[in-house]
Tab-separated table of C-alpha atoms in Angstrom:
chain	number	residue	atom	x	y	z
U	25	MET	CA	-21.035	-182.387	-31.761
U	26	THR	CA	-24.436	-180.362	-30.926
U	27	GLN	CA	-23.975	-177.178	-30.638
U	28	THR	CA	-25.117	-175.096	-27.781
U	29	ALA	CA	-27.840	-172.066	-28.330
U	30	PRO	CA	-26.793	-169.018	-27.354
U	31	HIS	CA	-28.306	-167.569	-24.048
U	32	PRO	CA	-31.421	-165.500	-25.095
U	33	VAL	CA	-29.638	-162.139	-23.871
U	34	ARG	CA	-27.479	-162.136	-26.260
U	35	GLN	CA	-29.553	-163.639	-29.142
U	36	ARG	CA	-31.907	-161.003	-28.570
U	37	TYR	CA	-28.639	-158.359	-28.675
U	38	ALA	CA	-26.681	-161.188	-31.419
U	39	ASP	CA	-23.888	-160.297	-28.894
U	40	PRO	CA	-22.414	-163.447	-28.508
U	41	ASP	CA	-19.920	-161.038	-25.726
U	42	ALA	CA	-23.292	-159.918	-23.546
U	43	ALA	CA	-23.151	-160.516	-20.227
U	44	VAL	CA	-25.759	-163.388	-19.309
U	45	PRO	CA	-27.703	-162.529	-16.263
U	46	ALA	CA	-27.256	-164.082	-12.807
U	47	GLN	CA	-31.370	-164.123	-12.332
U	48	TRP	CA	-33.505	-166.187	-15.132
U	49	ASN	CA	-36.743	-167.763	-14.823
U	50	SER	CA	-39.557	-168.856	-17.396
U	51	VAL	CA	-41.124	-165.573	-17.499
U	52	LEU	CA	-38.103	-164.015	-18.912
U	53	GLN	CA	-37.396	-166.797	-21.312
U	54	VAL	CA	-40.468	-166.455	-23.049
U	55	LEU	CA	-39.879	-162.865	-23.122
U	56	HIS	CA	-36.543	-162.719	-24.917
U	57	GLU	CA	-37.706	-165.707	-27.255
U	58	HIS	CA	-40.663	-163.416	-28.812
U	59	LYS	CA	-40.263	-163.439	-32.484
U	60	SER	CA	-43.310	-162.480	-34.880
U	61	VAL	CA	-44.962	-165.208	-36.709
U	62	ARG	CA	-46.015	-165.059	-40.332
U	63	ARG	CA	-46.541	-168.225	-41.119
U	64	TYR	CA	-48.734	-170.463	-39.324
U	65	LEU	CA	-50.827	-173.950	-39.871
U	66	PRO	CA	-54.455	-174.653	-40.108
U	67	ASP	CA	-54.921	-175.991	-36.755
U	68	PRO	CA	-57.557	-174.234	-34.831
U	69	VAL	CA	-57.303	-171.788	-31.505
U	70	GLU	CA	-59.851	-173.417	-29.187
U	71	PRO	CA	-62.419	-170.166	-28.121
U	72	GLU	CA	-61.126	-171.187	-24.217
U	73	THR	CA	-57.283	-170.624	-25.305
U	74	ILE	CA	-58.923	-166.917	-26.422
U	75	ARG	CA	-60.937	-166.350	-23.355
U	76	LEU	CA	-57.711	-166.943	-21.570
U	77	LEU	CA	-55.648	-164.593	-23.518
U	78	VAL	CA	-58.356	-161.952	-22.836
U	79	SER	CA	-58.072	-162.655	-18.790
U	80	ALA	CA	-53.980	-162.236	-18.910
U	81	ALA	CA	-55.153	-159.017	-21.210
U	82	GLN	CA	-57.260	-157.329	-18.672
U	83	SER	CA	-54.155	-158.237	-15.808
U	84	ALA	CA	-52.247	-155.698	-17.790
U	85	PRO	CA	-52.241	-152.251	-15.566
U	86	THR	CA	-55.049	-149.760	-16.724
U	87	SER	CA	-55.469	-146.192	-16.101
U	88	SER	CA	-57.684	-145.582	-13.218
U	89	ASN	CA	-59.065	-148.989	-13.668
U	90	LEU	CA	-60.967	-146.954	-16.861
U	91	GLN	CA	-60.153	-150.330	-18.731
U	92	ALA	CA	-60.753	-148.314	-21.939
U	93	TRP	CA	-60.362	-150.993	-24.381
U	94	SER	CA	-62.030	-153.817	-25.834
U	95	VAL	CA	-60.786	-156.222	-28.533
U	96	ILE	CA	-63.045	-157.829	-31.449
U	97	GLU	CA	-62.313	-161.767	-32.087
U	98	VAL	CA	-62.659	-162.461	-35.830
U	99	ARG	CA	-62.113	-166.395	-36.834
U	100	ASP	CA	-65.313	-165.801	-40.217
U	101	PRO	CA	-62.660	-166.443	-43.200
U	102	THR	CA	-64.362	-163.781	-45.291
U	103	ARG	CA	-63.881	-161.487	-42.882
U	104	ARG	CA	-60.506	-162.222	-41.690
U	105	ALA	CA	-60.196	-161.573	-45.640
U	106	ARG	CA	-61.315	-158.422	-46.123
U	107	LEU	CA	-59.686	-156.876	-43.359
U	108	ALA	CA	-56.394	-158.796	-45.092
U	109	ALA	CA	-56.765	-156.434	-47.610
U	110	VAL	CA	-56.919	-153.213	-45.665
U	111	ALA	CA	-54.300	-154.373	-44.357
U	112	GLY	CA	-52.326	-154.781	-47.990
U	113	GLY	CA	-52.873	-158.231	-48.440
U	114	GLN	CA	-50.862	-159.718	-45.523
U	115	ALA	CA	-51.660	-163.265	-46.212
U	116	HIS	CA	-51.174	-164.757	-42.430
U	117	ILE	CA	-54.193	-162.741	-41.468
U	118	GLU	CA	-56.213	-165.477	-43.657
U	119	GLN	CA	-53.820	-167.965	-42.723
U	120	ALA	CA	-54.465	-168.171	-39.073
U	121	PRO	CA	-57.812	-169.011	-37.728
U	122	VAL	CA	-58.126	-165.945	-35.651
U	123	LEU	CA	-57.686	-162.327	-36.080
U	124	LEU	CA	-58.018	-160.127	-32.523
U	125	VAL	CA	-58.576	-156.521	-33.158
U	126	TRP	CA	-57.480	-154.338	-30.132
U	127	THR	CA	-59.645	-151.067	-29.702
U	128	ALA	CA	-59.541	-147.875	-27.859
U	129	ASP	CA	-63.002	-147.856	-26.453
U	130	PHE	CA	-64.880	-144.965	-24.602
U	131	ALA	CA	-68.534	-145.718	-25.818
U	132	ARG	CA	-68.743	-148.271	-23.177
U	133	LEU	CA	-68.061	-145.499	-20.686
U	134	ARG	CA	-70.186	-142.792	-22.817
U	135	GLN	CA	-73.012	-145.123	-22.476
U	136	LEU	CA	-72.985	-145.304	-18.275
U	137	ALA	CA	-72.669	-141.466	-18.536
U	138	ASP	CA	-75.787	-141.776	-20.424
U	139	ASP	CA	-77.263	-143.735	-18.351
U	140	HIS	CA	-76.450	-141.463	-15.080
U	141	ARG	CA	-77.267	-138.108	-16.889
U	142	ALA	CA	-73.312	-137.552	-16.201
U	143	PRO	CA	-71.236	-135.319	-18.553
U	144	LEU	CA	-67.912	-137.085	-19.714
U	145	ASP	CA	-66.662	-133.790	-21.456
U	146	GLY	CA	-62.921	-135.147	-20.117
U	147	ALA	CA	-63.125	-137.834	-22.836
U	148	ASP	CA	-63.108	-135.176	-25.380
U	149	TYR	CA	-59.238	-134.496	-24.998
U	150	LEU	CA	-56.243	-136.138	-26.118
U	151	GLU	CA	-55.119	-137.039	-22.816
U	152	SER	CA	-58.012	-139.962	-22.785
U	153	SER	CA	-57.463	-140.983	-26.489
U	154	TYR	CA	-53.938	-141.555	-25.401
U	155	VAL	CA	-55.287	-143.612	-22.360
U	156	GLY	CA	-57.587	-145.698	-24.819
U	157	VAL	CA	-54.203	-145.820	-26.922
U	158	VAL	CA	-52.196	-147.048	-23.924
U	159	ASP	CA	-54.056	-149.472	-22.388
U	160	ALA	CA	-55.033	-151.358	-25.332
U	161	ALA	CA	-51.548	-151.713	-25.901
U	162	LEU	CA	-50.413	-153.121	-22.641
U	163	ALA	CA	-53.269	-155.206	-22.601
U	164	ALA	CA	-52.627	-156.772	-26.275
U	165	GLN	CA	-49.148	-157.346	-25.315
U	166	ASN	CA	-50.156	-159.368	-22.155
U	167	ALA	CA	-51.975	-161.605	-24.351
U	168	VAL	CA	-48.924	-162.041	-26.550
U	169	ILE	CA	-46.943	-162.916	-23.857
U	170	ALA	CA	-49.878	-165.357	-22.479
U	171	ALA	CA	-50.243	-166.591	-26.151
U	172	GLU	CA	-46.468	-167.553	-26.906
U	173	SER	CA	-45.966	-169.173	-23.382
U	174	LEU	CA	-48.588	-171.943	-25.055
U	175	GLY	CA	-46.495	-172.241	-27.573
U	176	LEU	CA	-48.960	-170.034	-30.125
U	177	GLY	CA	-47.162	-167.324	-32.602
U	178	THR	CA	-48.555	-163.675	-32.799
U	179	VAL	CA	-48.129	-160.928	-35.227
U	180	TYR	CA	-49.440	-157.544	-34.693
U	181	ILE	CA	-50.890	-155.735	-37.677
U	182	GLY	CA	-50.646	-151.953	-37.953
U	183	ALA	CA	-51.896	-152.009	-41.095
U	184	LEU	CA	-55.372	-152.029	-39.810
U	185	ARG	CA	-54.949	-148.108	-39.598
U	186	ASN	CA	-54.789	-148.028	-43.353
U	187	ASP	CA	-58.428	-147.585	-43.507
U	188	PRO	CA	-59.701	-147.772	-39.724
U	189	GLU	CA	-63.336	-146.327	-41.185
U	190	ARG	CA	-63.796	-149.361	-43.732
U	191	VAL	CA	-62.235	-151.392	-40.864
U	192	ALA	CA	-64.958	-149.922	-38.206
U	193	ALA	CA	-67.932	-150.807	-40.996
U	194	GLU	CA	-66.284	-154.469	-41.348
U	195	LEU	CA	-66.677	-154.765	-37.107
U	196	ASN	CA	-70.294	-152.340	-37.026
U	197	LEU	CA	-67.632	-150.284	-34.278
U	198	PRO	CA	-69.853	-147.614	-32.928
U	199	ALA	CA	-68.876	-144.315	-32.693
U	200	HIS	CA	-66.131	-143.523	-30.200
U	201	VAL	CA	-64.230	-146.799	-30.742
U	202	PHE	CA	-61.061	-147.018	-32.426
U	203	PRO	CA	-59.427	-149.586	-34.016
U	204	ILE	CA	-55.534	-149.499	-33.237
U	205	PHE	CA	-54.244	-152.839	-34.142
U	206	GLY	CA	-54.559	-156.064	-35.011
U	207	LEU	CA	-53.268	-159.372	-33.497
U	208	VAL	CA	-53.277	-162.804	-35.234
U	209	VAL	CA	-52.821	-165.842	-33.162
U	210	GLY	CA	-52.329	-168.802	-34.355
U	211	HIS	CA	-50.128	-171.932	-34.569
U	212	PRO	CA	-46.528	-171.148	-36.437
U	213	ASP	CA	-45.807	-173.371	-39.329
U	214	SER	CA	-42.108	-174.329	-38.303
U	215	THR	CA	-40.722	-174.080	-41.827
U	216	GLU	CA	-41.294	-170.640	-42.165
U	217	GLY	CA	-37.375	-170.160	-40.290
U	218	THR	CA	-38.191	-167.204	-38.375
U	219	GLN	CA	-34.963	-166.063	-36.354
U	220	VAL	CA	-35.127	-163.424	-33.079
U	221	LYS	CA	-34.869	-160.147	-34.341
U	222	PRO	CA	-31.812	-158.437	-32.675
U	223	ARG	CA	-32.904	-155.146	-30.837
U	224	LEU	CA	-30.626	-151.847	-30.195
U	225	PRO	CA	-27.889	-152.456	-27.847
U	226	GLN	CA	-28.826	-150.912	-24.776
U	227	ALA	CA	-26.457	-148.191	-24.798
U	228	ALA	CA	-28.883	-146.333	-27.278
U	229	VAL	CA	-32.481	-146.518	-25.353
U	230	LEU	CA	-31.241	-146.772	-21.847
U	231	HIS	CA	-30.159	-143.308	-20.196
U	232	GLN	CA	-28.669	-142.192	-16.241
U	233	GLU	CA	-30.158	-139.578	-15.237
U	234	THR	CA	-31.120	-137.087	-18.417
U	235	TYR	CA	-30.931	-138.246	-22.171
U	236	ASP	CA	-27.644	-137.812	-24.581
U	237	LEU	CA	-28.385	-138.260	-28.093
U	238	PRO	CA	-24.929	-137.583	-29.556
U	239	SER	CA	-23.481	-140.732	-27.328
U	240	GLN	CA	-25.935	-143.184	-29.192
U	241	ARG	CA	-24.439	-143.101	-32.581
U	242	GLY	CA	-21.525	-145.767	-32.111
U	243	PRO	CA	-24.228	-148.021	-30.580
U	244	VAL	CA	-26.552	-147.533	-33.331
U	245	ALA	CA	-23.813	-147.604	-36.181
U	246	ASP	CA	-22.765	-151.492	-34.033
U	247	TYR	CA	-26.809	-152.228	-34.001
U	248	GLU	CA	-26.464	-152.009	-37.906
U	249	GLN	CA	-23.677	-154.058	-38.339
U	250	ARG	CA	-25.272	-156.600	-36.329
U	251	ILE	CA	-28.490	-156.618	-37.547
U	252	GLY	CA	-27.676	-156.398	-41.176
U	253	ALA	CA	-26.368	-159.899	-41.077
U	254	VAL	CA	-29.272	-161.259	-39.422
U	255	TYR	CA	-31.095	-159.488	-42.983
U	256	GLY	CA	-28.769	-161.305	-45.060
U	257	ASP	CA	-29.122	-164.938	-43.469
U	258	GLN	CA	-33.167	-163.767	-43.933
U	259	GLY	CA	-32.137	-162.975	-47.761
U	260	LEU	CA	-33.933	-159.195	-47.165
U	261	PRO	CA	-32.002	-156.496	-49.422
U	262	PHE	CA	-31.869	-153.522	-46.940
U	263	SER	CA	-29.996	-152.162	-43.828
U	264	TRP	CA	-32.368	-150.862	-40.417
U	265	THR	CA	-30.980	-147.114	-41.819
U	266	GLU	CA	-32.353	-147.997	-45.250
U	267	ARG	CA	-35.967	-149.399	-43.429
U	268	VAL	CA	-36.501	-146.757	-41.044
U	269	LEU	CA	-35.770	-143.930	-44.015
U	270	ALA	CA	-38.215	-145.802	-46.325
U	271	ARG	CA	-41.129	-146.402	-43.402
U	272	LEU	CA	-40.803	-142.078	-42.418
U	273	GLY	CA	-39.397	-141.071	-45.377
U	274	SER	CA	-42.860	-139.439	-46.839
U	275	GLU	CA	-46.347	-139.259	-46.613
U	276	ALA	CA	-47.016	-142.245	-49.256
U	277	SER	CA	-44.727	-144.760	-46.835
U	278	LEU	CA	-47.304	-144.650	-44.505
U	279	ASN	CA	-50.006	-145.908	-46.937
U	280	GLY	CA	-53.277	-143.813	-45.964
U	281	ARG	CA	-52.124	-143.454	-42.069
U	282	HIS	CA	-51.034	-139.412	-42.413
U	283	ARG	CA	-55.395	-139.729	-42.237
U	284	LEU	CA	-54.937	-140.754	-38.476
U	285	ARG	CA	-56.255	-137.462	-37.068
U	286	GLU	CA	-58.993	-136.924	-39.344
U	287	SER	CA	-60.032	-140.702	-39.079
U	288	LEU	CA	-60.076	-140.317	-35.509
U	289	ALA	CA	-62.375	-136.971	-35.813
U	290	ALA	CA	-65.116	-139.195	-38.358
U	291	MET	CA	-64.937	-141.696	-35.179
U	292	GLY	CA	-65.995	-139.658	-32.215
U	293	PHE	CA	-62.210	-138.778	-30.947
U	294	ARG	CA	-62.676	-134.810	-30.940
U	295	LEU	CA	-58.806	-134.392	-29.845
U	296	ARG	CA	-59.373	-131.488	-28.053
């Protein structure tokens, strides 16, 4: 007898007793089935597909319609190999046919101000840098959803921030453009066997009216057990708690990203 797959909400929380929502549609299906893909087929992703992903990205909200982001499509294998080296040798950057590098981009706005001989002092403040990062993240996530709706796989590459200056040199980024992260796009290799990774229970992240920290201990402990079983199935030795502590335990664990403020300043972001 064929076993029925669990509802995507139950799969997302690794909880067979999670309530099945009364409302459901294909968009919710794609969102709940998201998983990072780290093994790809060599099949090409057509340029028109990337253009479609970018139009989806440009459909995301943007603060004050500033549109303070840009994305660089990287297909050249040798360039992707060099960017993979920045990211600690992640093989999927070279396997997949496309790497999209998302940036916070104030060069375009500064050029506009220069052309109109107008001041742009507000761009020097930390708030404006936040706007660029948030805009880029919202846009990229729209692209992820669009890609997955087409059957493509994706994975974010935050490790490009290991050496932002090297990425900027590789991509010929001008001042006031900062690489936020990469996004691998390609056709998933079905032999990878990637599972949907459970998330924290809503009791740990959804607060009513005011924030409640002590009450999170129970849901987090429950999550430790649920995701531990998934890690075990994947042959991974660490618990979620151990992963959190290893990832944030020291400067060394940041793999060069402790220099982020210095890198931003070097690339024209004053952060007043």
